[in-house]
Structures are given as C-alpha cells and as structure tokens.
PDB file of C-alpha atoms in Angstrom:
ATOM      1  CA  MET R  22      14.737 -25.126  -7.296  1.00  0.00           C
ATOM      2  CA  ALA R  23      15.822 -21.525  -7.829  1.00  0.00           C
ATOM      3  CA  LEU R  24      18.210 -19.921  -5.353  1.00  0.00           C
ATOM      4  CA  ALA R  25      15.840 -17.119  -4.240  1.00  0.00           C
ATOM      5  CA  PRO R  26      13.127 -19.457  -2.846  1.00  0.00           C
ATOM      6  CA  LEU R  27      15.816 -21.423  -0.991  1.00  0.00           C
ATOM      7  CA  ILE R  28      17.106 -18.229   0.618  1.00  0.00           C
ATOM      8  CA  LYS R  29      13.610 -17.118   1.661  1.00  0.00           C
ATOM      9  CA  ARG R  30      12.988 -20.430   3.406  1.00  0.00           C
ATOM     10  CA  SER R  31      15.968 -19.881   5.697  1.00  0.00           C
ATOM     11  CA  LEU R  32      15.456 -17.059   8.182  1.00  0.00           C
ATOM     12  CA  THR R  33      19.198 -16.541   8.630  1.00  0.00           C
ATOM     13  CA  LEU R  34      20.010 -16.508   4.911  1.00  0.00           C
ATOM     14  CA  ALA R  35      17.035 -14.293   4.117  1.00  0.00           C
ATOM     15  CA  CYS R  36      18.018 -11.724   6.747  1.00  0.00           C
ATOM     16  CA  ALA R  37      21.590 -11.694   5.457  1.00  0.00           C
ATOM     17  CA  TYR R  38      20.363 -11.151   1.905  1.00  0.00           C
ATOM     18  CA  TYR R  39      18.004  -8.323   2.923  1.00  0.00           C
ATOM     19  CA  LEU R  40      20.813  -6.581   4.823  1.00  0.00           C
ATOM     20  CA  PHE R  41      22.938  -6.647   1.673  1.00  0.00           C
ATOM     21  CA  ASP R  42      20.074  -5.666  -0.612  1.00  0.00           C
ATOM     22  CA  ASP R  43      19.087  -2.747   1.615  1.00  0.00           C
ATOM     23  CA  TRP R  44      22.691  -1.512   1.549  1.00  0.00           C
ATOM     24  CA  ARG R  45      22.568  -1.648  -2.256  1.00  0.00           C
ATOM     25  CA  ALA R  46      19.257   0.213  -2.273  1.00  0.00           C
ATOM     26  CA  GLY R  47      20.751   2.946  -0.101  1.00  0.00           C
ATOM     27  CA  ARG R  48      23.603   3.402  -2.566  1.00  0.00           C
ATOM     28  CA  ARG R  49      21.159   3.685  -5.475  1.00  0.00           C
ATOM     29  CA  ILE R  50      19.071   6.300  -3.668  1.00  0.00           C
ATOM     30  CA  ARG R  51      22.117   8.371  -2.733  1.00  0.00           C
ATOM     31  CA  ALA R  52      23.142   8.292  -6.394  1.00  0.00           C
ATOM     32  CA  GLY R  53      19.718   9.641  -7.387  1.00  0.00           C
ATOM     33  CA  ARG R  54      18.566   6.397  -9.016  1.00  0.00           C
ATOM     34  CA  ILE R  55      14.904   6.003  -8.043  1.00  0.00           C
ATOM     35  CA  GLU R  56      13.774   3.498 -10.695  1.00  0.00           C
ATOM     36  CA  THR R  57      12.258   0.349  -9.232  1.00  0.00           C
ATOM     37  CA  GLU R  58      10.613  -2.914 -10.224  1.00  0.00           C
ATOM     38  CA  SER R  59       8.243  -2.550  -7.279  1.00  0.00           C
ATOM     39  CA  GLY R  60       4.717  -1.365  -8.029  1.00  0.00           C
ATOM     40  CA  ARG R  61       4.629  -2.861 -11.535  1.00  0.00           C
ATOM     41  CA  ARG R  62       1.136  -4.243 -11.058  1.00  0.00           C
ATOM     42  CA  HIS R  63       0.335  -4.369 -14.776  1.00  0.00           C
ATOM     43  CA  ALA R  64       3.543  -6.047 -15.953  1.00  0.00           C
ATOM     44  CA  GLY R  65       2.582  -9.377 -17.478  1.00  0.00           C
ATOM     45  CA  LEU R  66      -1.167  -8.736 -17.318  1.00  0.00           C
ATOM     46  CA  SER R  67      -3.341  -8.876 -20.409  1.00  0.00           C
ATOM     47  CA  LEU R  68      -5.111  -5.684 -21.425  1.00  0.00           C
ATOM     48  CA  ASP R  69      -8.448  -7.070 -20.209  1.00  0.00           C
ATOM     49  CA  ALA R  70      -6.922  -8.033 -16.850  1.00  0.00           C
ATOM     50  CA  SER R  71      -5.379  -4.570 -16.453  1.00  0.00           C
ATOM     51  CA  ILE R  72      -8.716  -2.900 -17.206  1.00  0.00           C
ATOM     52  CA  ALA R  73     -10.474  -5.129 -14.683  1.00  0.00           C
ATOM     53  CA  TYR R  74      -7.887  -4.349 -12.009  1.00  0.00           C
ATOM     54  CA  VAL R  75      -8.105  -0.567 -12.482  1.00  0.00           C
ATOM     55  CA  GLU R  76     -11.908  -0.651 -12.420  1.00  0.00           C
ATOM     56  CA  ARG R  77     -11.879  -2.773  -9.252  1.00  0.00           C
ATOM     57  CA  VAL R  78      -9.534  -0.380  -7.434  1.00  0.00           C
ATOM     58  CA  HIS R  79     -11.717   2.584  -8.397  1.00  0.00           C
ATOM     59  CA  ARG R  80     -14.894   0.758  -7.303  1.00  0.00           C
ATOM     60  CA  ASP R  81     -13.231  -0.130  -4.010  1.00  0.00           C
ATOM     61  CA  TYR R  82     -12.408   3.501  -3.231  1.00  0.00           C
ATOM     62  CA  LEU R  83     -16.033   4.452  -3.770  1.00  0.00           C
ATOM     63  CA  ALA R  84     -17.314   1.511  -1.740  1.00  0.00           C
ATOM     64  CA  TYR R  85     -14.916   2.165   1.157  1.00  0.00           C
ATOM     65  CA  SER R  86     -15.844   5.851   1.271  1.00  0.00           C
ATOM     66  CA  GLY R  87     -19.580   5.280   0.834  1.00  0.00           C
ATOM     67  CA  LEU R  88     -19.644   7.966  -1.872  1.00  0.00           C
ATOM     68  CA  ASP R  89     -21.004   7.847  -5.411  1.00  0.00           C
ATOM     69  CA  ARG R  90     -17.968   9.742  -6.691  1.00  0.00           C
ATOM     70  CA  LEU R  91     -14.799  11.435  -5.476  1.00  0.00           C
ATOM     71  CA  CYS R  92     -14.765  15.068  -6.518  1.00  0.00           C
ATOM     72  CA  GLY R  93     -12.379  18.007  -6.354  1.00  0.00           C
ATOM     73  CA  THR R  94      -8.614  17.656  -5.950  1.00  0.00           C
ATOM     74  CA  ILE R  95      -7.386  14.148  -5.165  1.00  0.00           C
ATOM     75  CA  ALA R  96      -3.975  12.776  -4.177  1.00  0.00           C
ATOM     76  CA  GLU R  97      -3.199   9.202  -5.212  1.00  0.00           C
ATOM     77  CA  ILE R  98      -0.172   7.780  -3.412  1.00  0.00           C
ATOM     78  CA  GLY R  99       1.741   5.053  -5.240  1.00  0.00           C
ATOM     79  CA  PRO R 100      -0.007   4.872  -8.628  1.00  0.00           C
ATOM     80  CA  GLY R 101       2.502   2.271  -9.839  1.00  0.00           C
ATOM     81  CA  ASP R 102       3.027   1.630 -13.543  1.00  0.00           C
ATOM     82  CA  SER R 103      -0.280   3.084 -14.765  1.00  0.00           C
ATOM     83  CA  PHE R 104      -2.416   6.162 -14.242  1.00  0.00           C
ATOM     84  CA  GLY R 105      -5.582   4.217 -14.996  1.00  0.00           C
ATOM     85  CA  VAL R 106      -7.124   4.883 -11.577  1.00  0.00           C
ATOM     86  CA  ALA R 107      -6.345   8.594 -11.937  1.00  0.00           C
ATOM     87  CA  LEU R 108      -8.106   8.540 -15.307  1.00  0.00           C
ATOM     88  CA  LEU R 109     -11.283   7.083 -13.767  1.00  0.00           C
ATOM     89  CA  LEU R 110     -11.088   9.541 -10.868  1.00  0.00           C
ATOM     90  CA  LEU R 111     -10.833  12.441 -13.309  1.00  0.00           C
ATOM     91  CA  GLY R 112     -13.721  11.046 -15.309  1.00  0.00           C
ATOM     92  CA  GLY R 113     -15.810  10.527 -12.199  1.00  0.00           C
ATOM     93  CA  GLY R 114     -15.732  14.029 -10.794  1.00  0.00           C
ATOM     94  CA  ALA R 115     -12.170  14.932  -9.812  1.00  0.00           C
ATOM     95  CA  THR R 116     -10.923  18.244 -11.197  1.00  0.00           C
ATOM     96  CA  ALA R 117      -7.262  17.392 -10.537  1.00  0.00           C
ATOM     97  CA  VAL R 118      -5.250  14.340  -9.447  1.00  0.00           C
ATOM     98  CA  HIS R 119      -1.754  14.498  -7.953  1.00  0.00           C
ATOM     99  CA  ALA R 120       0.044  11.146  -8.253  1.00  0.00           C
ATOM    100  CA  ILE R 121       2.853  10.717  -5.702  1.00  0.00           C
ATOM    101  CA  ASP R 122       5.704   8.175  -5.849  1.00  0.00           C
ATOM    102  CA  ARG R 123       8.809   7.890  -3.666  1.00  0.00           C
ATOM    103  CA  PHE R 124      10.350   5.801  -6.440  1.00  0.00           C
ATOM    104  CA  ARG R 125       9.695   5.638 -10.177  1.00  0.00           C
ATOM    105  CA  PRO R 126       8.334   2.222 -11.249  1.00  0.00           C
ATOM    106  CA  ARG R 127       9.600   1.047 -14.604  1.00  0.00           C
ATOM    107  CA  ARG R 128       6.832   1.571 -17.149  1.00  0.00           C
ATOM    108  CA  ASP R 129       5.958  -0.081 -20.441  1.00  0.00           C
ATOM    109  CA  ALA R 130       4.936   2.974 -22.459  1.00  0.00           C
ATOM    110  CA  THR R 131       3.183   0.944 -25.153  1.00  0.00           C
ATOM    111  CA  ALA R 132       1.130  -1.080 -22.688  1.00  0.00           C
ATOM    112  CA  GLU R 133       0.328   2.002 -20.617  1.00  0.00           C
ATOM    113  CA  ARG R 134      -0.870   3.927 -23.668  1.00  0.00           C
ATOM    114  CA  ALA R 135      -3.052   0.982 -24.710  1.00  0.00           C
ATOM    115  CA  LEU R 136      -4.559   0.680 -21.218  1.00  0.00           C
ATOM    116  CA  HIS R 137      -5.394   4.368 -20.982  1.00  0.00           C
ATOM    117  CA  ALA R 138      -6.898   4.366 -24.471  1.00  0.00           C
ATOM    118  CA  ALA R 139      -9.033   1.309 -23.722  1.00  0.00           C
ATOM    119  CA  LEU R 140     -10.252   2.735 -20.400  1.00  0.00           C
ATOM    120  CA  ALA R 141     -11.008   6.103 -21.994  1.00  0.00           C
ATOM    121  CA  GLU R 142     -12.972   4.470 -24.811  1.00  0.00           C
ATOM    122  CA  ARG R 143     -14.868   2.188 -22.428  1.00  0.00           C
ATOM    123  CA  HIS R 144     -15.878   5.019 -20.083  1.00  0.00           C
ATOM    124  CA  GLY R 145     -16.260   7.867 -22.583  1.00  0.00           C
ATOM    125  CA  LEU R 146     -13.190   9.745 -21.340  1.00  0.00           C
ATOM    126  CA  THR R 147     -11.134  10.225 -24.496  1.00  0.00           C
ATOM    127  CA  GLN R 148     -11.141  13.996 -23.881  1.00  0.00           C
ATOM    128  CA  LEU R 149      -8.831  13.397 -20.895  1.00  0.00           C
ATOM    129  CA  LEU R 150      -6.057  11.791 -22.936  1.00  0.00           C
ATOM    130  CA  ALA R 151      -3.110  14.017 -23.837  1.00  0.00           C
ATOM    131  CA  PRO R 152      -1.294  11.796 -26.366  1.00  0.00           C
ATOM    132  CA  ASP R 153       1.080  14.514 -27.579  1.00  0.00           C
ATOM    133  CA  ALA R 154       2.530  14.864 -24.069  1.00  0.00           C
ATOM    134  CA  GLY R 155       3.680  11.254 -23.601  1.00  0.00           C
ATOM    135  CA  ALA R 156       2.346   7.786 -22.876  1.00  0.00           C
ATOM    136  CA  GLY R 157       1.091   8.460 -19.356  1.00  0.00           C
ATOM    137  CA  ALA R 158      -0.143  12.028 -19.811  1.00  0.00           C
ATOM    138  CA  LEU R 159      -3.691  12.877 -18.768  1.00  0.00           C
ATOM    139  CA  ARG R 160      -5.394  16.232 -18.628  1.00  0.00           C
ATOM    140  CA  GLY R 161      -5.757  17.137 -14.954  1.00  0.00           C
ATOM    141  CA  LEU R 162      -2.948  14.832 -13.769  1.00  0.00           C
ATOM    142  CA  THR R 163       0.259  16.020 -12.085  1.00  0.00           C
ATOM    143  CA  TYR R 164       2.914  13.366 -11.400  1.00  0.00           C
ATOM    144  CA  HIS R 165       5.409  13.725  -8.527  1.00  0.00           C
ATOM    145  CA  PRO R 166       8.061  10.973  -8.861  1.00  0.00           C
ATOM    146  CA  GLY R 167      10.838  10.870  -6.303  1.00  0.00           C
ATOM    147  CA  THR R 168       8.605  12.558  -3.721  1.00  0.00           C
ATOM    148  CA  PRO R 169       7.931  10.683  -0.457  1.00  0.00           C
ATOM    149  CA  ALA R 170       4.430  10.884   0.955  1.00  0.00           C
ATOM    150  CA  GLU R 171       6.060  11.621   4.329  1.00  0.00           C
ATOM    151  CA  THR R 172       7.156  15.040   3.051  1.00  0.00           C
ATOM    152  CA  PHE R 173       4.776  15.829   0.174  1.00  0.00           C
ATOM    153  CA  PHE R 174       1.735  16.807   2.227  1.00  0.00           C
ATOM    154  CA  ARG R 175       3.819  18.780   4.705  1.00  0.00           C
ATOM    155  CA  ASP R 176       5.964  20.693   2.224  1.00  0.00           C
ATOM    156  CA  ARG R 177       3.742  21.448  -0.760  1.00  0.00           C
ATOM    157  CA  GLY R 178       0.999  23.377   1.008  1.00  0.00           C
ATOM    158  CA  LEU R 179      -1.689  21.840  -1.222  1.00  0.00           C
ATOM    159  CA  ARG R 180      -5.202  21.020  -0.011  1.00  0.00           C
ATOM    160  CA  PHE R 181      -7.172  17.959  -1.073  1.00  0.00           C
ATOM    161  CA  ASP R 182     -10.712  16.661  -1.107  1.00  0.00           C
ATOM    162  CA  ALA R 183      -9.459  13.074  -0.899  1.00  0.00           C
ATOM    163  CA  VAL R 184      -6.211  11.159  -0.430  1.00  0.00           C
ATOM    164  CA  VAL R 185      -6.239   7.530  -1.592  1.00  0.00           C
ATOM    165  CA  SER R 186      -3.812   4.623  -1.712  1.00  0.00           C
ATOM    166  CA  ARG R 187      -3.770   0.862  -2.142  1.00  0.00           C
ATOM    167  CA  ALA R 188      -1.012  -1.297  -0.606  1.00  0.00           C
ATOM    168  CA  VAL R 189       1.214   1.745  -0.014  1.00  0.00           C
ATOM    169  CA  LEU R 190       1.083   2.804   3.654  1.00  0.00           C
ATOM    170  CA  GLU R 191       2.885  -0.391   4.702  1.00  0.00           C
ATOM    171  CA  HIS R 192       5.881   0.805   2.675  1.00  0.00           C
ATOM    172  CA  LEU R 193       6.160   4.293   4.169  1.00  0.00           C
ATOM    173  CA  TYR R 194       8.992   4.824   6.634  1.00  0.00           C
ATOM    174  CA  ASP R 195       6.695   6.777   8.986  1.00  0.00           C
ATOM    175  CA  PRO R 196       3.058   6.155   8.000  1.00  0.00           C
ATOM    176  CA  LEU R 197       1.461   7.583  11.147  1.00  0.00           C
ATOM    177  CA  THR R 198       3.168  10.963  10.845  1.00  0.00           C
ATOM    178  CA  ALA R 199       2.337  10.925   7.137  1.00  0.00           C
ATOM    179  CA  LEU R 200      -1.315  10.323   8.037  1.00  0.00           C
ATOM    180  CA  ASP R 201      -1.193  13.364  10.325  1.00  0.00           C
ATOM    181  CA  ASP R 202       0.057  15.468   7.419  1.00  0.00           C
ATOM    182  CA  MET R 203      -2.587  14.046   5.070  1.00  0.00           C
ATOM    183  CA  LEU R 204      -5.357  14.789   7.558  1.00  0.00           C
ATOM    184  CA  ARG R 205      -4.159  18.381   7.929  1.00  0.00           C
ATOM    185  CA  ALA R 206      -4.049  18.706   4.134  1.00  0.00           C
ATOM    186  CA  LEU R 207      -7.702  17.728   3.760  1.00  0.00           C
ATOM    187  CA  LEU R 208     -10.294  20.350   2.971  1.00  0.00           C
ATOM    188  CA  PRO R 209     -13.381  20.399   5.241  1.00  0.00           C
ATOM    189  CA  GLY R 210     -15.387  17.252   4.538  1.00  0.00           C
ATOM    190  CA  GLY R 211     -12.424  15.640   2.761  1.00  0.00           C
ATOM    191  CA  CYS R 212     -11.518  11.998   3.305  1.00  0.00           C
ATOM    192  CA  LEU R 213      -8.586   9.606   3.511  1.00  0.00           C
ATOM    193  CA  ILE R 214      -9.074   6.157   1.943  1.00  0.00           C
ATOM    194  CA  HIS R 215      -6.190   3.741   2.458  1.00  0.00           C
ATOM    195  CA  ARG R 216      -6.207   0.006   1.828  1.00  0.00           C
ATOM    196  CA  ILE R 217      -3.246  -1.391   3.792  1.00  0.00           C
ATOM    197  CA  ASP R 218      -1.553  -4.757   3.184  1.00  0.00           C
ATOM    198  CA  LEU R 219      -0.074  -5.950   6.491  1.00  0.00           C
ATOM    199  CA  ARG R 220       1.638  -9.062   5.099  1.00  0.00           C
ATOM    200  CA  ASP R 221       5.397  -9.561   4.581  1.00  0.00           C
ATOM    201  CA  HIS R 222       5.124  -9.149   0.781  1.00  0.00           C
ATOM    202  CA  GLY R 223       6.918 -12.431   0.166  1.00  0.00           C
ATOM    203  CA  MET R 224      10.013 -11.704   2.268  1.00  0.00           C
ATOM    204  CA  PHE R 225       9.926 -15.166   3.855  1.00  0.00           C
ATOM    205  CA  ALA R 226       7.862 -17.154   1.374  1.00  0.00           C
ATOM    206  CA  GLY R 227       7.582 -20.796   2.429  1.00  0.00           C
ATOM    207  CA  LEU R 228       7.852 -20.002   6.137  1.00  0.00           C
ATOM    208  CA  HIS R 229       5.143 -19.059   8.625  1.00  0.00           C
ATOM    209  CA  PRO R 230       3.323 -15.917   7.345  1.00  0.00           C
ATOM    210  CA  LEU R 231       4.306 -13.975  10.484  1.00  0.00           C
ATOM    211  CA  THR R 232       8.001 -14.884  10.352  1.00  0.00           C
ATOM    212  CA  PHE R 233       8.873 -11.268   9.598  1.00  0.00           C
ATOM    213  CA  LEU R 234       7.551 -10.347  13.054  1.00  0.00           C
ATOM    214  CA  THR R 235      10.170 -12.587  14.701  1.00  0.00           C
ATOM    215  CA  VAL R 236      13.079 -10.395  13.561  1.00  0.00           C
ATOM    216  CA  ALA R 237      14.411  -8.011  16.220  1.00  0.00           C
ATOM    217  CA  PRO R 238      13.514  -4.339  15.563  1.00  0.00           C
ATOM    218  CA  ALA R 239      17.094  -3.072  15.173  1.00  0.00           C
ATOM    219  CA  LEU R 240      17.949  -5.792  12.654  1.00  0.00           C
ATOM    220  CA  TYR R 241      14.688  -5.336  10.754  1.00  0.00           C
ATOM    221  CA  ARG R 242      15.322  -1.594  10.378  1.00  0.00           C
ATOM    222  CA  ARG R 243      18.698  -2.345   8.795  1.00  0.00           C
ATOM    223  CA  MET R 244      17.012  -4.803   6.428  1.00  0.00           C
ATOM    224  CA  THR R 245      14.323  -2.389   5.248  1.00  0.00           C
ATOM    225  CA  ARG R 246      15.238   1.290   5.785  1.00  0.00           C
ATOM    226  CA  HIS R 247      16.117   1.974   2.123  1.00  0.00           C
ATOM    227  CA  SER R 248      14.450  -0.854   0.199  1.00  0.00           C
ATOM    228  CA  ASN R 249      10.732  -0.077   0.539  1.00  0.00           C
ATOM    229  CA  ARG R 250       9.919  -3.343   2.323  1.00  0.00           C
ATOM    230  CA  PRO R 251       7.055  -3.561   4.866  1.00  0.00           C
ATOM    231  CA  ASN R 252       7.366  -1.293   7.898  1.00  0.00           C
ATOM    232  CA  ARG R 253       5.569  -3.656  10.354  1.00  0.00           C
ATOM    233  CA  VAL R 254       3.137  -0.966  11.504  1.00  0.00           C
ATOM    234  CA  LEU R 255       0.137  -3.167  12.280  1.00  0.00           C
ATOM    235  CA  LEU R 256      -3.585  -2.809  12.959  1.00  0.00           C
ATOM    236  CA  PRO R 257      -3.380  -1.549  16.594  1.00  0.00           C
ATOM    237  CA  ALA R 258      -1.231   1.429  15.579  1.00  0.00           C
ATOM    238  CA  TYR R 259      -3.718   2.504  12.914  1.00  0.00           C
ATOM    239  CA  ALA R 260      -6.628   1.986  15.325  1.00  0.00           C
ATOM    240  CA  GLU R 261      -4.913   4.140  17.945  1.00  0.00           C
ATOM    241  CA  TRP R 262      -4.153   6.819  15.349  1.00  0.00           C
ATOM    242  CA  LEU R 263      -7.780   6.950  14.230  1.00  0.00           C
ATOM    243  CA  ALA R 264      -9.088   7.087  17.788  1.00  0.00           C
ATOM    244  CA  SER R 265      -6.717   9.855  18.879  1.00  0.00           C
ATOM    245  CA  ARG R 266      -6.967  12.293  15.970  1.00  0.00           C
ATOM    246  CA  GLY R 267     -10.552  13.434  16.338  1.00  0.00           C
ATOM    247  CA  ALA R 268     -11.495  12.432  12.794  1.00  0.00           C
ATOM    248  CA  SER R 269     -14.590  10.367  12.117  1.00  0.00           C
ATOM    249  CA  GLY R 270     -13.899   7.162  10.259  1.00  0.00           C
ATOM    250  CA  SER R 271     -13.466   3.416  10.405  1.00  0.00           C
ATOM    251  CA  LEU R 272     -10.890   0.640  10.313  1.00  0.00           C
ATOM    252  CA  ARG R 273     -12.192  -2.531   8.681  1.00  0.00           C
ATOM    253  CA  ILE R 274     -10.641  -5.865   7.782  1.00  0.00           C
ATOM    254  CA  THR R 275      -9.923  -7.183   4.280  1.00  0.00           C
ATOM    255  CA  ARG R 276      -7.606 -10.142   5.001  1.00  0.00           C
ATOM    256  CA  LEU R 277      -6.735 -12.644   7.730  1.00  0.00           C
ATOM    257  CA  VAL R 278      -3.270 -14.029   8.288  1.00  0.00           C
ATOM    258  CA  GLY R 279      -2.312 -17.101   6.281  1.00  0.00           C
ATOM    259  CA  GLN R 280      -5.465 -16.994   4.118  1.00  0.00           C
ATOM    260  CA  ARG R 281      -5.932 -15.995   0.493  1.00  0.00           C
ATOM    261  CA  GLU R 282      -9.533 -14.842   0.763  1.00  0.00           C
ATOM    262  CA  GLU R 283     -10.288 -11.133   0.567  1.00  0.00           C
ATOM    263  CA  TYR R 284     -13.217  -9.529   2.367  1.00  0.00           C
ATOM    264  CA  PRO R 285     -15.159  -6.359   1.456  1.00  0.00           C
ATOM    265  CA  ALA R 286     -13.902  -4.334   4.459  1.00  0.00           C
ATOM    266  CA  LEU R 287     -15.732  -5.924   7.406  1.00  0.00           C
ATOM    267  CA  PRO R 288     -15.496  -5.581  11.197  1.00  0.00           C
ATOM    268  CA  TRP R 289     -13.903  -8.516  13.058  1.00  0.00           C
ATOM    269  CA  ASP R 290     -17.207  -9.948  14.311  1.00  0.00           C
ATOM    270  CA  ALA R 291     -18.675  -9.995  10.791  1.00  0.00           C
ATOM    271  CA  LEU R 292     -15.912 -12.251   9.419  1.00  0.00           C
ATOM    272  CA  PRO R 293     -16.657 -15.980   9.070  1.00  0.00           C
ATOM    273  CA  LYS R 294     -16.126 -17.623  12.465  1.00  0.00           C
ATOM    274  CA  LEU R 295     -14.130 -20.573  11.131  1.00  0.00           C
ATOM    275  CA  ARG R 296     -11.812 -18.208   9.246  1.00  0.00           C
ATOM    276  CA  ARG R 297     -11.246 -16.147  12.387  1.00  0.00           C
ATOM    277  CA  GLU R 298     -10.467 -19.259  14.425  1.00  0.00           C
ATOM    278  CA  ARG R 299      -8.038 -20.504  11.792  1.00  0.00           C
ATOM    279  CA  ALA R 300      -6.235 -17.140  11.764  1.00  0.00           C
ATOM    280  CA  LEU R 301      -6.014 -17.095  15.572  1.00  0.00           C
ATOM    281  CA  LEU R 302      -4.547 -20.610  15.533  1.00  0.00           C
ATOM    282  CA  THR R 303      -1.964 -19.475  12.970  1.00  0.00           C
ATOM    283  CA  VAL R 304      -0.919 -16.664  15.329  1.00  0.00           C
ATOM    284  CA  ARG R 305      -0.648 -18.994  18.325  1.00  0.00           C
ATOM    285  CA  HIS R 306       1.685 -21.325  16.429  1.00  0.00           C
ATOM    286  CA  ILE R 307       4.336 -18.605  16.185  1.00  0.00           C
ATOM    287  CA  ARG R 308       3.639 -16.529  19.295  1.00  0.00           C
ATOM    288  CA  PRO R 309       6.611 -17.893  21.330  1.00  0.00           C
ATOM    289  CA  ARG R 310       8.994 -16.641  18.622  1.00  0.00           C
ATOM    290  CA  LEU R 311       7.582 -13.137  18.156  1.00  0.00           C
ATOM    291  CA  ALA R 312       9.901 -10.190  18.723  1.00  0.00           C
ATOM    292  CA  THR R 313       9.032  -7.197  20.872  1.00  0.00           C
ATOM    293  CA  PRO R 314       6.585  -5.384  20.606  1.00  0.00           C
ATOM    294  CA  PHE R 315       4.591  -7.972  18.668  1.00  0.00           C
ATOM    295  CA  ASP R 316       4.786 -10.489  21.514  1.00  0.00           C
ATOM    296  CA  ARG R 317       2.591  -8.137  23.565  1.00  0.00           C
ATOM    297  CA  MET R 318      -0.146  -7.738  20.942  1.00  0.00           C
ATOM    298  CA  ALA R 319      -3.480  -9.529  21.151  1.00  0.00           C
ATOM    299  CA  ASP R 320      -3.987 -12.590  18.953  1.00  0.00           C
ATOM    300  CA  ALA R 321      -6.887 -10.904  17.150  1.00  0.00           C
ATOM    301  CA  ASP R 322      -4.721  -7.903  16.208  1.00  0.00           C
ATOM    302  CA  LEU R 323      -1.963 -10.120  14.818  1.00  0.00           C
ATOM    303  CA  ALA R 324      -4.538 -12.216  12.956  1.00  0.00           C
ATOM    304  CA  VAL R 325      -5.405  -9.281  10.661  1.00  0.00           C
ATOM    305  CA  SER R 326      -3.220  -9.090   7.545  1.00  0.00           C
ATOM    306  CA  GLY R 327      -5.136  -6.442   5.608  1.00  0.00           C
ATOM    307  CA  CYS R 328      -7.380  -3.511   6.442  1.00  0.00           C
ATOM    308  CA  VAL R 329      -8.998  -0.348   5.111  1.00  0.00           C
ATOM    309  CA  LEU R 330      -8.639   2.935   6.964  1.00  0.00           C
ATOM    310  CA  VAL R 331     -11.151   5.686   6.174  1.00  0.00           C
ATOM    311  CA  ALA R 332     -11.029   9.045   7.950  1.00  0.00           C
ATOM    312  CA  GLU R 333     -13.031  12.207   7.285  1.00  0.00           C
ATOM    313  CA  GLN R 334     -12.083  15.773   8.116  1.00  0.00           C
ATOM    314  CA  ALA R 335     -14.749  17.728   9.963  1.00  0.00           C
ATOM    315  CA  ARG R 336     -16.780  20.079   7.809  1.00  0.00           C
TER     316      ARG R 336
END
C-alpha cells in the first residue's frame, strides 16, 4: 500500500503531515509561486467526459437560479483548468465573464484548446474563440490569477449580474465576509449561485468522514491556513448569513455525510428518509469526539456534506 493512504488513516500522522505541508505552502506563496495541482478537474478526463462535465456545471447554475440564462457581467470564482463554463456563459447571454483564482492551476494547453474548440463547435460559439491570444483565450473573458475572492470584490469596484462558483467557497479563508462583498457587488436583481462541498476533500480518507471536525481549531488553522484545504465553515453558518443579510434566496442540500449520492438541491424534508437516517447515524457515531464548536451543532446540520446557496440582490 502506498505511503499517503497509510498516513491519512492515522489521525496523528495525517495532522503532522498537513502541518508540514501547510508550512511548505506558505513558503511557496511568499515566494510568489501560485501554481497548484488543485482544481485540475479535467486532468485525465477524456474529451467527451470534459464536455459532459462543463455542460453539467452550466446546467446546474441555471437550474439552481431558476433562470433560462445568465446575462450581463458574471464572475466565476475558481474556474480551474478550463474556461469551458465561461464559454457557455458567454454563449448563453453573458456580455463579460471575470474568472477569479487565488492560485493558478496547472493547465494542459493542448487539452484545453481541444475542449474549447469542441464546446464552441457543439454550441455554435466559434466566434468567441480567440486562438491567436493563447490556448485559454475567449472573447469577453478576463482572467484574474493570484487574486483571492476575499479581496477581489472589495478592491476592484466592479459590479456583476451574477457571481457563481462550484466547490470553491469551502476553500476560502473567510467565505462569509467574501459573501458580503459579493452581495454588495451585485447589480439590482443580480444573484449569487454557489455550490459548496462541505466534505474533508480526502484529508482523512479511510477514516470516519467527519474526522476533520475532531481536530482542535487552533491546530486545524495551522494545518490549512496556506494550503487551500477546507475551512470547516458548515451549513449553519451559511444559513445564518443568508437569514441576516436581507437578501432573498435559499440554501438547499446536494449531499449527505458518508454517502456518494448527489441530490438536485433539495430541502432536508424532501431527501429520502432512509438516507437521512443513515446520515444522522453516521454523525452520532463520531459525536463524542467532535471538537468545539462542532460538538454543539445539531445532528441534522452535521449530516449535510454539500449544499447550494442562492441569494438575490433586491431590484
């Protein structure tokens, strides 16, 4: 068995490794090295699989928002190693897309060019390709690598009709303050659409899925402050944010803890009863070991491992 899986199955060894790795990440950032292997969703995928993934993400944004299309100026946080979603947004009604990345995922220029070309051909969007400007260039796209979402919306003074992300907010150092800035940056009638993955992203693979919530807060901060690992901001914090900001919207569930199934953004009561009971039992198995403040959270809140937050600015 490889060394990495063995480390992850020991809480003590895993924490020691993440302390060291976070220290290394801090050194890289201070040296201005922002390249990362994280966010490389298309690495290893076939062209057909990459196309299907991009189309699914775009469909999800429309379904979550309840709109036929997203128009105007859009911010996409964490585009990863392809601008395929930005291409479909531009083809579907957006006049401009700003893609924002704290780090710069390593990109396969040949694969990216092929994906964009195939998407453009499939959806009649070849006019949006800008091949002379590089592999990832699209007309209407502005890329902001090395720019944290926590500062982008506050510092740039730009206004948006929509801000979207998928599996990104859980990596922000301060997602709730960032959401405040995003909401203020919305034009009247604009919307936020964020799909949030509340899992540990494989930090303790082989152990209980909520093992990462057993680590004391001070230690966990030292393990994750530079390395882009999950911030442990869970469902209740997003629910409180939505309720207290005066924006209309919803917070719906896409995953339950310890289960592989994905749901199309449903309220708790609409999820299958047996699945809910299984998730609650999974929480109860680890509850005596949970660190503060997670030990004070309701079982149902801890049982949610994925959600979609949608908020709309008043017109």
